[in-house]
Structure formats: structure tokens, C-alpha cells
mmCIF file of C-alpha atoms in Angstrom:
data_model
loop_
_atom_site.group_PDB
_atom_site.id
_atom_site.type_symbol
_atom_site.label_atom_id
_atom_site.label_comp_id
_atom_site.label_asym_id
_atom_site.label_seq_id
_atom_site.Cartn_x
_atom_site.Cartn_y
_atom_site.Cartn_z
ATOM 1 C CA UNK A 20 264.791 -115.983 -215.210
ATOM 2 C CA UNK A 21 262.193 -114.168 -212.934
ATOM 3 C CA UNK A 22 260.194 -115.718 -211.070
ATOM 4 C CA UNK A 23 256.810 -113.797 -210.436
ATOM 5 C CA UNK A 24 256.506 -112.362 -206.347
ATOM 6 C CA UNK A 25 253.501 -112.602 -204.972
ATOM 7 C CA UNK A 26 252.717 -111.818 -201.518
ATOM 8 C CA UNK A 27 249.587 -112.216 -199.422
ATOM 9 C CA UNK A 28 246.724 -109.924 -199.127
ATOM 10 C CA UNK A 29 247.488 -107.005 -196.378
ATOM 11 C CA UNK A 30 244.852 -108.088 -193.165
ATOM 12 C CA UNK A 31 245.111 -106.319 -189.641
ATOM 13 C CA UNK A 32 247.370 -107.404 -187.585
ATOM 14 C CA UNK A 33 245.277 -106.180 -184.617
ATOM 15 C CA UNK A 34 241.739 -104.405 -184.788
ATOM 16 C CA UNK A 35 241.336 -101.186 -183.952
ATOM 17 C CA UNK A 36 238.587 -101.680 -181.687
ATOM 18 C CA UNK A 37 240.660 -104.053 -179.857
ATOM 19 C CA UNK A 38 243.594 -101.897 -179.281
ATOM 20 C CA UNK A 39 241.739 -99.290 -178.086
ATOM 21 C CA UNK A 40 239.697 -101.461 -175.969
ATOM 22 C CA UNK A 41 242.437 -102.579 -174.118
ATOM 23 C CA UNK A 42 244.099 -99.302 -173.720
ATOM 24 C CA UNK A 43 240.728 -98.397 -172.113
ATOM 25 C CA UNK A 44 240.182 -101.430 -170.269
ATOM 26 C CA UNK A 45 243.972 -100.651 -168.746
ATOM 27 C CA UNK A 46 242.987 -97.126 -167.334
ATOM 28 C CA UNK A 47 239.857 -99.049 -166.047
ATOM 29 C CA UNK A 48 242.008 -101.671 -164.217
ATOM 30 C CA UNK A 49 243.949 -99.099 -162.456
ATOM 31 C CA UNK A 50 241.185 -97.091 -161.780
ATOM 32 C CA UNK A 51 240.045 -100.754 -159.336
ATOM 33 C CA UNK A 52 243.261 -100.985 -158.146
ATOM 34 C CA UNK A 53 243.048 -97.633 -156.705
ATOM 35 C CA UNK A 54 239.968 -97.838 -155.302
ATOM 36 C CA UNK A 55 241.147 -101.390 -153.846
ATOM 37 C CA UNK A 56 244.581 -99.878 -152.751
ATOM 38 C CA UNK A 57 242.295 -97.232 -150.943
ATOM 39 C CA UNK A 58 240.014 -100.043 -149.597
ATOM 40 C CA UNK A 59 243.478 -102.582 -148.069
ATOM 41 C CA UNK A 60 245.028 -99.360 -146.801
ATOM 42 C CA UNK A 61 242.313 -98.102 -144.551
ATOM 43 C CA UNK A 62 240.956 -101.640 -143.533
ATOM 44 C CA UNK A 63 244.659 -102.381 -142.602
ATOM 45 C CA UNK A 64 244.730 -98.998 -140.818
ATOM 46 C CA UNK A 65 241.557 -99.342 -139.074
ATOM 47 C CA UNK A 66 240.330 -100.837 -135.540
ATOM 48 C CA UNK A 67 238.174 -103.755 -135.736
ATOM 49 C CA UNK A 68 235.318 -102.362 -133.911
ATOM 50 C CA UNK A 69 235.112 -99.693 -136.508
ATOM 51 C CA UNK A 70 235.735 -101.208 -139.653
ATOM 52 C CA UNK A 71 232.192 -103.356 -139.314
ATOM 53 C CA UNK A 72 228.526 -102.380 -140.679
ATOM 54 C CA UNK A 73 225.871 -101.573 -138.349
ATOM 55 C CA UNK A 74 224.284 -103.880 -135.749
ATOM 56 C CA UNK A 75 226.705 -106.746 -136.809
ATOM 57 C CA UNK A 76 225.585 -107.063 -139.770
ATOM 58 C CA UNK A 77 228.461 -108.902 -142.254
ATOM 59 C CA UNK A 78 228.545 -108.613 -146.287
ATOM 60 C CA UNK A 79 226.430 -111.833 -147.623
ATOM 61 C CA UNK A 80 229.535 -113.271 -149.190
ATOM 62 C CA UNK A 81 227.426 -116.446 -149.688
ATOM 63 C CA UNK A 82 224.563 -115.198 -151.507
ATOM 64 C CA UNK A 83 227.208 -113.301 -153.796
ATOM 65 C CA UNK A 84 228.912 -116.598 -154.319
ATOM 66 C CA UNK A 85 225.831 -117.199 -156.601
ATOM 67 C CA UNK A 86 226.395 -113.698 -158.351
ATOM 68 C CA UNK A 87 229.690 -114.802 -159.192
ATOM 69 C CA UNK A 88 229.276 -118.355 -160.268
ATOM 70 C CA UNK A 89 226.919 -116.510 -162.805
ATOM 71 C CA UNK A 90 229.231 -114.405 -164.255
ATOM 72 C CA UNK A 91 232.173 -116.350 -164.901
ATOM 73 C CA UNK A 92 229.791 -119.170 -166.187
ATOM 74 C CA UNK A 93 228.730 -115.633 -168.636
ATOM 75 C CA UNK A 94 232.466 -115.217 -169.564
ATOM 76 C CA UNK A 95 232.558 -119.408 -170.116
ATOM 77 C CA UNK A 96 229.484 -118.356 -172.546
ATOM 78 C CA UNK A 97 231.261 -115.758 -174.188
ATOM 79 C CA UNK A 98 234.404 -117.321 -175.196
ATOM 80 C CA UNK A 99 231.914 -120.101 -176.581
ATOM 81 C CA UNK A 100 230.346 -117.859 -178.595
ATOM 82 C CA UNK A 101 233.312 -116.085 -180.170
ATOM 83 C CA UNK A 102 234.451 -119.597 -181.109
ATOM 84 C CA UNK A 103 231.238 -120.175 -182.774
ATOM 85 C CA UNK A 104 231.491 -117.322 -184.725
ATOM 86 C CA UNK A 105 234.419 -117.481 -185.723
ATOM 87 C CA UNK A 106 233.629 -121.197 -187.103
ATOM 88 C CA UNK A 107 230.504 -119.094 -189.217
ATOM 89 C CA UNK A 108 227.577 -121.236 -186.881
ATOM 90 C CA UNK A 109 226.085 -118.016 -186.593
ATOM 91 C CA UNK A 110 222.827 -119.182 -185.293
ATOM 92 C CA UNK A 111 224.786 -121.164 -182.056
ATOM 93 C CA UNK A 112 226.692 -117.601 -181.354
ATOM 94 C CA UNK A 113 223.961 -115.975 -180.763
ATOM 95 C CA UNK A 114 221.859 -118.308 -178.632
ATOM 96 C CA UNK A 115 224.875 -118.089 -176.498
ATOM 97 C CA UNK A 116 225.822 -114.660 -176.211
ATOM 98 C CA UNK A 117 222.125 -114.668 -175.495
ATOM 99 C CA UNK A 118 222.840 -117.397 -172.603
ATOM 100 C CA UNK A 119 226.255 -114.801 -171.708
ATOM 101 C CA UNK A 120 224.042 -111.674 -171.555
ATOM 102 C CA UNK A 121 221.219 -113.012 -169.668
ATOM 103 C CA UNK A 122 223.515 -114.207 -167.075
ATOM 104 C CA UNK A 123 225.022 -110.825 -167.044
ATOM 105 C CA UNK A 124 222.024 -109.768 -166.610
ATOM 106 C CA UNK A 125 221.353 -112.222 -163.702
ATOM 107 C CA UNK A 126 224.091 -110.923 -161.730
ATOM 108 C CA UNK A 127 223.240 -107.167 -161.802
ATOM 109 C CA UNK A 128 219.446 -108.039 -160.393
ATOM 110 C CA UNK A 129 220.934 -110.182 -157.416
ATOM 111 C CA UNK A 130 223.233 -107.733 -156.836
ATOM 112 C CA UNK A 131 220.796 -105.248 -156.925
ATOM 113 C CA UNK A 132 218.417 -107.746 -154.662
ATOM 114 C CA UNK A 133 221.598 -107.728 -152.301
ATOM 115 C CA UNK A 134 221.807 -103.931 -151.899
ATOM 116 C CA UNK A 135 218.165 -103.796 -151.283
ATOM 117 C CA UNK A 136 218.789 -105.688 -148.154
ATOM 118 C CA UNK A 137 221.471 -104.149 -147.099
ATOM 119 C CA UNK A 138 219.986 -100.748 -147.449
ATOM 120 C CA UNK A 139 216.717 -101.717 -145.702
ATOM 121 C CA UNK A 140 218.611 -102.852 -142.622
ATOM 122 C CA UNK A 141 220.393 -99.330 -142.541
ATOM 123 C CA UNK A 142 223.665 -99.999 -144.301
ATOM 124 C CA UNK A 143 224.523 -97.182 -146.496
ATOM 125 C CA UNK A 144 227.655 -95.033 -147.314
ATOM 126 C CA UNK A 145 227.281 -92.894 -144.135
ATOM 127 C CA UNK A 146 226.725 -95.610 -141.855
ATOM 128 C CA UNK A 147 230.279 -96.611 -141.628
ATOM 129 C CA UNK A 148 233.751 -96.317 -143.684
ATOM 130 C CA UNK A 149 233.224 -100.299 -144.392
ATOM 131 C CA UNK A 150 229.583 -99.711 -146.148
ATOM 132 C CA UNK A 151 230.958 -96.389 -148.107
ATOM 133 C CA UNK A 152 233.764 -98.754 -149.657
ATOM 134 C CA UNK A 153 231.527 -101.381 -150.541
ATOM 135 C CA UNK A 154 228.828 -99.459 -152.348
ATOM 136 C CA UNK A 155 231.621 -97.448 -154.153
ATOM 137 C CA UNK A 156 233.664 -100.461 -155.245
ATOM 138 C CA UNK A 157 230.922 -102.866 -155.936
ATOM 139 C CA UNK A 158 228.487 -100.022 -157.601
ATOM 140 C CA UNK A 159 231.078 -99.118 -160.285
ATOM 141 C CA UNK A 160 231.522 -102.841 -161.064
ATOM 142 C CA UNK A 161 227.808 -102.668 -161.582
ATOM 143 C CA UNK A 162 227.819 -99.307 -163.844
ATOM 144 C CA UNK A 163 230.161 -101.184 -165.892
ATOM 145 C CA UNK A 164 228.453 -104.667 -165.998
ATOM 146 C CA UNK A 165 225.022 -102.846 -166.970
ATOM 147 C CA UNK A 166 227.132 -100.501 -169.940
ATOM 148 C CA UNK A 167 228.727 -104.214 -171.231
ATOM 149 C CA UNK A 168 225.764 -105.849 -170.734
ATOM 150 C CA UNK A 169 224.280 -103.310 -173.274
ATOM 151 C CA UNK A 170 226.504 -103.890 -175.255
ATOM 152 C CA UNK A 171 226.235 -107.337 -175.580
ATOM 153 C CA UNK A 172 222.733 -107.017 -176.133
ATOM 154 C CA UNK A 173 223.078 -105.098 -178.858
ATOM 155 C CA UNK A 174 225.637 -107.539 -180.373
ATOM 156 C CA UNK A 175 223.147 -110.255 -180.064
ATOM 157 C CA UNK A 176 220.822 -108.247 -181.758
ATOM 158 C CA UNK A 177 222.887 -107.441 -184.828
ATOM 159 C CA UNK A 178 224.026 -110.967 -185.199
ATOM 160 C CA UNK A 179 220.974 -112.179 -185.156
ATOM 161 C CA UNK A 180 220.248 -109.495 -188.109
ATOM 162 C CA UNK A 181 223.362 -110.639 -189.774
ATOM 163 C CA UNK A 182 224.748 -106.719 -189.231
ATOM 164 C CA UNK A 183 227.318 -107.626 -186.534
ATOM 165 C CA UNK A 184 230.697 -106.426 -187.574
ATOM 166 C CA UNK A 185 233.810 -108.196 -185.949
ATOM 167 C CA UNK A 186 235.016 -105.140 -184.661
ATOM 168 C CA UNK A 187 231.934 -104.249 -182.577
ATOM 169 C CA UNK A 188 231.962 -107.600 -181.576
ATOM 170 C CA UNK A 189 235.880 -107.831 -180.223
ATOM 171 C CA UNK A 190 235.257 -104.569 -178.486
ATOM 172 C CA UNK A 191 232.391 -105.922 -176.519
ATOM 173 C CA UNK A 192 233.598 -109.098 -175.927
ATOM 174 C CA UNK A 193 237.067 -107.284 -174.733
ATOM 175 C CA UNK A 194 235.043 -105.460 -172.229
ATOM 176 C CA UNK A 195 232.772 -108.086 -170.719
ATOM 177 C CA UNK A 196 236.075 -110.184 -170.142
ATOM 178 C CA UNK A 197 236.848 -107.189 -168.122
ATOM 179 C CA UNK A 198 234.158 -106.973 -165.921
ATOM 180 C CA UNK A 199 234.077 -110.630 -165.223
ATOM 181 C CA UNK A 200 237.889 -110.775 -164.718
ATOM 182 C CA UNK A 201 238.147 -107.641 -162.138
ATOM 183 C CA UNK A 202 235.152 -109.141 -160.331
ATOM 184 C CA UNK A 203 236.665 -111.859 -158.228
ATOM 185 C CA UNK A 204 239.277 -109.956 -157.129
ATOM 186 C CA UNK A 205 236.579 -107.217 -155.683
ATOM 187 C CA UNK A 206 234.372 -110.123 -154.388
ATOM 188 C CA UNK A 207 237.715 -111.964 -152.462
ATOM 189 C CA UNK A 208 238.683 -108.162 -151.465
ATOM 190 C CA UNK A 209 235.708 -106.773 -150.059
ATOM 191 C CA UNK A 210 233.788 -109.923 -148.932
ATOM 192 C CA UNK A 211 236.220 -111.360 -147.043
ATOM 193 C CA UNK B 15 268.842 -60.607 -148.458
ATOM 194 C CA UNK B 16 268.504 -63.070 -151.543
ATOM 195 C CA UNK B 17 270.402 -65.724 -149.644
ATOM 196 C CA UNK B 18 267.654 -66.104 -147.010
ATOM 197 C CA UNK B 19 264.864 -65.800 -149.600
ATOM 198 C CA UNK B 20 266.816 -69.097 -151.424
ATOM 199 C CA UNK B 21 266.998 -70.386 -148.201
ATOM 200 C CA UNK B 22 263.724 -69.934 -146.760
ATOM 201 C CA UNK B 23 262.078 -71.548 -149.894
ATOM 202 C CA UNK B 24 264.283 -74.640 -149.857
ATOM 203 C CA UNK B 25 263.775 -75.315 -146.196
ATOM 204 C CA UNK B 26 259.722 -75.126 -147.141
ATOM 205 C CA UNK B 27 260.259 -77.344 -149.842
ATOM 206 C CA UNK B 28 262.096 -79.830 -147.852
ATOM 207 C CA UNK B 29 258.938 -79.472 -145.012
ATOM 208 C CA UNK B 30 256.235 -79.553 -147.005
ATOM 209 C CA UNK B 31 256.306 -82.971 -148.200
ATOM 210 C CA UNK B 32 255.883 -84.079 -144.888
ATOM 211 C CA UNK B 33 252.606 -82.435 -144.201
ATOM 212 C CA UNK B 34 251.031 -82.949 -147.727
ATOM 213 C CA UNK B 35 248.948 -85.934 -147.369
ATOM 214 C CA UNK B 36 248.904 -87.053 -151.357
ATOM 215 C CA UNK B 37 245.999 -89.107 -151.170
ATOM 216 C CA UNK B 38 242.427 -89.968 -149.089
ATOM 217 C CA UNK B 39 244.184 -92.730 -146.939
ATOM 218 C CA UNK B 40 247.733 -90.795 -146.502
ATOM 219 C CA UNK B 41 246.497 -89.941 -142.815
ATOM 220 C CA UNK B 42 246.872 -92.875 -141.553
ATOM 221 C CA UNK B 43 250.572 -93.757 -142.758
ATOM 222 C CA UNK B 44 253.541 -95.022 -140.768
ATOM 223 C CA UNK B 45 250.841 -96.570 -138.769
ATOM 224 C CA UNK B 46 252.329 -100.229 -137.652
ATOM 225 C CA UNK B 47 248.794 -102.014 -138.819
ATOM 226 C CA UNK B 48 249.120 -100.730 -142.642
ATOM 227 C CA UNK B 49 252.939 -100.726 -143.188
ATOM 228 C CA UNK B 50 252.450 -103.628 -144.973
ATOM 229 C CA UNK B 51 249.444 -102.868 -146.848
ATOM 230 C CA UNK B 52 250.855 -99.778 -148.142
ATOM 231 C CA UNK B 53 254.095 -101.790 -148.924
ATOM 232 C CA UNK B 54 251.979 -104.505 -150.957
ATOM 233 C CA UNK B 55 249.982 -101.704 -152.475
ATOM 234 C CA UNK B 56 252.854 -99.480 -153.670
ATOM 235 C CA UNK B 57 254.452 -102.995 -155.264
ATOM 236 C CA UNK B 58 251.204 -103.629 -157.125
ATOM 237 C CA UNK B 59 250.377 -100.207 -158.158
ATOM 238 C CA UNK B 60 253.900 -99.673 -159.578
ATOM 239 C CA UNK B 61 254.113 -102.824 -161.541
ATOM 240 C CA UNK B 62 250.307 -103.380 -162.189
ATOM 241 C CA UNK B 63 251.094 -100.929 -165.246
ATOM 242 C CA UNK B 64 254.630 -102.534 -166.564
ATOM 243 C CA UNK B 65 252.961 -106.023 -166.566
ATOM 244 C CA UNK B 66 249.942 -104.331 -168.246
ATOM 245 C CA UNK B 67 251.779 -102.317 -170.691
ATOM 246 C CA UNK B 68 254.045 -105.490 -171.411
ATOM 247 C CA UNK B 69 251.511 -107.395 -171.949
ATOM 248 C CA UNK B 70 249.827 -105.371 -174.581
ATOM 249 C CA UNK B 71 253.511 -104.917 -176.344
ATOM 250 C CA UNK B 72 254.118 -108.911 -175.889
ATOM 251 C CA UNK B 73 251.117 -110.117 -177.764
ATOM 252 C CA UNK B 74 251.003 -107.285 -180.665
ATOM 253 C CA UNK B 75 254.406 -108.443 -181.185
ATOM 254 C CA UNK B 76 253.554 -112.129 -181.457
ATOM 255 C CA UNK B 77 250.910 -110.929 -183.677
ATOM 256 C CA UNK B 78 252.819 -109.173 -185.784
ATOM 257 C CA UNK B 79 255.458 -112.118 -186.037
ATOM 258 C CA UNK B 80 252.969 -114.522 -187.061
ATOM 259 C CA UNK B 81 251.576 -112.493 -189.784
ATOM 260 C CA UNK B 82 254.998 -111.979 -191.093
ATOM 261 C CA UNK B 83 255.205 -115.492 -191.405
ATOM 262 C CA UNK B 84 251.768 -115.600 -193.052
ATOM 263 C CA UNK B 85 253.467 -113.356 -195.218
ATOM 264 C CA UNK B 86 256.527 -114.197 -196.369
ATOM 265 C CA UNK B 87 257.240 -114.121 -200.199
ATOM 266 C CA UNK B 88 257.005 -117.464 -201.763
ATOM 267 C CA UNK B 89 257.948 -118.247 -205.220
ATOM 268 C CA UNK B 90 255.019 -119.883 -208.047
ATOM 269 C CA UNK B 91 256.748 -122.400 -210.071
ATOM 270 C CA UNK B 92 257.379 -121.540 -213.603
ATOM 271 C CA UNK B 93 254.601 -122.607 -215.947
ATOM 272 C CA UNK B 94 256.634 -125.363 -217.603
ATOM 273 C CA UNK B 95 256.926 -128.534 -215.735
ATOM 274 C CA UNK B 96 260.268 -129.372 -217.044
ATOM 275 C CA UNK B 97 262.711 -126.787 -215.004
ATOM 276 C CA UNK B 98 265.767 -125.255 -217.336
ATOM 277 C CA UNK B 99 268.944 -125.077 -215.738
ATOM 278 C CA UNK B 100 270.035 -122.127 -217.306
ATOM 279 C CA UNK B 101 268.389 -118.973 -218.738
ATOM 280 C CA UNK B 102 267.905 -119.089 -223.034
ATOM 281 C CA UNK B 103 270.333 -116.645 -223.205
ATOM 282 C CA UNK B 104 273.078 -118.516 -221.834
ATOM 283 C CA UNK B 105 272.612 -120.943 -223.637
ATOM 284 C CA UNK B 106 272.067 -119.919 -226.766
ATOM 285 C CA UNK B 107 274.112 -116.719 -227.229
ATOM 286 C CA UNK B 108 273.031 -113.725 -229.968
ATOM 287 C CA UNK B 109 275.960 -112.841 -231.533
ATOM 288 C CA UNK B 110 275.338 -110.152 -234.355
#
């Protein structure tokens, strides 16, 4: 007697845009750790009158405390959303990507508020090796927040037009967990 | 003539490592302040990657177990709801 074999439908195990997200998002992580490897070394190798900005001044660790309440409360927002979506309440997804992009958002215009003060009091990357660090570590962050942040906007967007594919979605989500992930380890490195 | 040409190019290979500073912070190595940040950092940039990497090859690999699972062949009952125990041909033999 035969019984009739059926198996189920063939789905993807992993999506592309995932896969490759990560593999870029690893490159990206050691790219950081580089810098911050570069950063530990020469603050650990430095005297403590030199490695200091000019006229005392000290990093506003407080104020950025803000900046980074704000962006893990976007990556909070995010994972919300993907739930949402996933559960089809399309409508709730996208109010709160909204909610995880504008908060994204939020932390690139303080940080940008905090550079403004910092370069109006004469702290820039030729005042001292200190400053030079900090602009380069914390400025690629912010290249990469505003390129995610993009993209999430545009996710939004085609969500809301019912165009979103899952794939475009994963990849941006995969990316903004990056750049909310790396960032308290540059704010407890640098800051502190 | 060939020996000292052999061994005036291994002793600059065995010297020049010591003057080639590899990287930006290299100068200020063996320095007693960042021994131990360059021992920290040489851990975490060595196995930054392997956790990284087996991470990645951790999670595809529960993926692709659990769609295996999802997958496995299962067999639809026959259409009659009383099951034979035996094919018709055994029982019932053709003999010509």
C-alpha cells in the first residue's frame, strides 16, 4: 500500500537581506572596535594632563545620557513594531516605527546640539588627541544613525503605502539594532 | 658571496619587525601604562570575530533545524476510515 508523501512548501530558512546584513553589520562592528582599540590604547598610553580638552572642559556625559535613553527607548520601539507586523496590525507598526525613527531622529539633533557646543568653546580635532577621538568615534556613529534613520523612514513610508517588503524591512531593522547596540559601548568608552 | 646575501636578508628580516610600527598607536607599546590595554585589546579583537562568526553559524543552524522539523514528511491517512491490515493482493491472490 502507498501512502501518498507530502512535504511542506519550501520557505527561506534565512532572508537574504538578513544574511547579508549581518555580514555587513560584522565588518561594521570591527571597524568600532578598532577605532575603540585605538581610542583604550592611547588613553592608557597617555599622561593625564594631555589626554583632556581645552580649558578643562569635560565631555557632557550627562546631557548625552538623554541621547541615549532616546535611542534604546527607539530600539524598544522597533522590536515593537516588528512584532506588530508580524501579527498583520499594520496600522500600529507604523505609528511606531514612526515613534522609533523620530527618536532616532531625536538623538542625531542633540548630538548635533552637543557638538555645537563643544565646537564653539574651541574643541575640535586639532585641539587635542582626546577631541580628535571623540569627533571620529562619535561622528561615524552619527553617519550611520542618519543612513538607518533613512532607512527607516523610508520603511515607514512604504508600510504605510502597503509596499513594504519583509526583506527591506529585516535589513533595516538589522541595522538600526546596530547602531543602537554599538552605541553604549562608545558612550561608556569615550564619556567616561 | 651568496651565503652573506642569505644572510644579510635574514638578519633584516629578523630586525625589521622591531622597527615597523603596524598600526597608529604602535609607538607607544611596551609602555607600563598600556600593557594592559593592549593585552585586553588584542583578547577582544581576536575573539570579537570567533564569537561573531559563531554566532551567525549558531543561529542559521538552529534555523535550519527547526525548519527541518517544520518539514519532516508526514503520512495522510488513507481515504477509507476502516484501515486493512494487509494489501488486496495478499489477501486475495491472482492465480492464472
Amino acid at each position: 500500500m502507498h501512502f501518498p508523501v507530502t512535504r511542506a512548501p519550501h520557505r527561506e530558512i534565512v532572508p537574504n537581506s538578513v544574511l547579508g546584513m549581518l555580514i555587513f553589520v560584522g565588518t561594521e562592528v570591527m571597524f568600532f572596535a578598532g577605532m575603540i582599540s585605538a581610542f583604550t590604547i592611547t588613553r592608557a598610553g597617555s599622561l593625564p594632563l594631555v589626554w583632556s580638552l581645552p580649558a578643562g572642559l569635560v565631555l557632557p556625559a550627562a546631557e548625552t545620557a538623554v541621547n541615549t535613553v532616546a535611542l534604546i527607548a527607539s530600539g524598544i520601539l522597533m522590536f515593537v513594531a516588528d512584532r506588530q507586523r508580524r501579527a498583520g496590525r499594520s496600522g500600529r507598526a507604523a505609528g511606531l516605527l514612526l515613534g522609533a525613527t523620530v527618536l532616532g531622529a531625536l538623538f542625531v539633533l542633540l548630538q548635533g546640539r552637543e557638538w555645537w557646543g563643544l565646537l564653539s568653546q574651541g574643541v575640535t580635532m586639532q585641539s587635542s588627541t582626546l577631541g580628535a577621538f571623540f569627533y571620529l568615534i562619535v561622528g561615524t556613529h552619527a553617519v550611520h544613525a542618519v543612513v538607518a534613520i533613512v532607512a527607516l523612514g523610508v520603511a515607514w513610508w512604504r508600510l504605510r503605502q502597503g509596499t513594504l517588503s519583509s526583506a527591506f524591512f529585516l535589513g533595516a531593522q538589522t541595522f538600526w539594532y546596530f547602531v543602537v547596540g554599538i552605541w553604549p559601548v562608545i558612550y561608556l568608552r569615550v564619556y567616561f | 658571496m651568496t651565503i652573506a646575501r642569505v644572510f644579510s636578508a635574514t638578519l633584516l628580516t629578523l630586525a625589521a619587525p622591531g622597527s615597523a610600527l603596524a598600526c597608529a598607536v604602535c609607538g607607544t607599546m611596551g609602555m607600563e601604562n598600556n600593557s594592559g590595554a593592549y593585552f585586553g585589546m588584542t583578547i577582544i579583537m581576536s575573539l570579537l570575530p570567533l564569537c561573531m562568526m559563531g554566532g551567525v553559524v549558531y543561529w542559521v543552524s538552529r534555523r535550519v533545524a527547526a525548519a527541518e522539523a517544520a518539514s519532516m514528511p508526514h503520512q495522510v491517512p488513507a481515504p477509507s476510515s476502516v484501515p486493512t491490515p494487509y494489501p488486496a493482493s495478499a489477501t486475495s491472490p491472482d492465480i492464472a
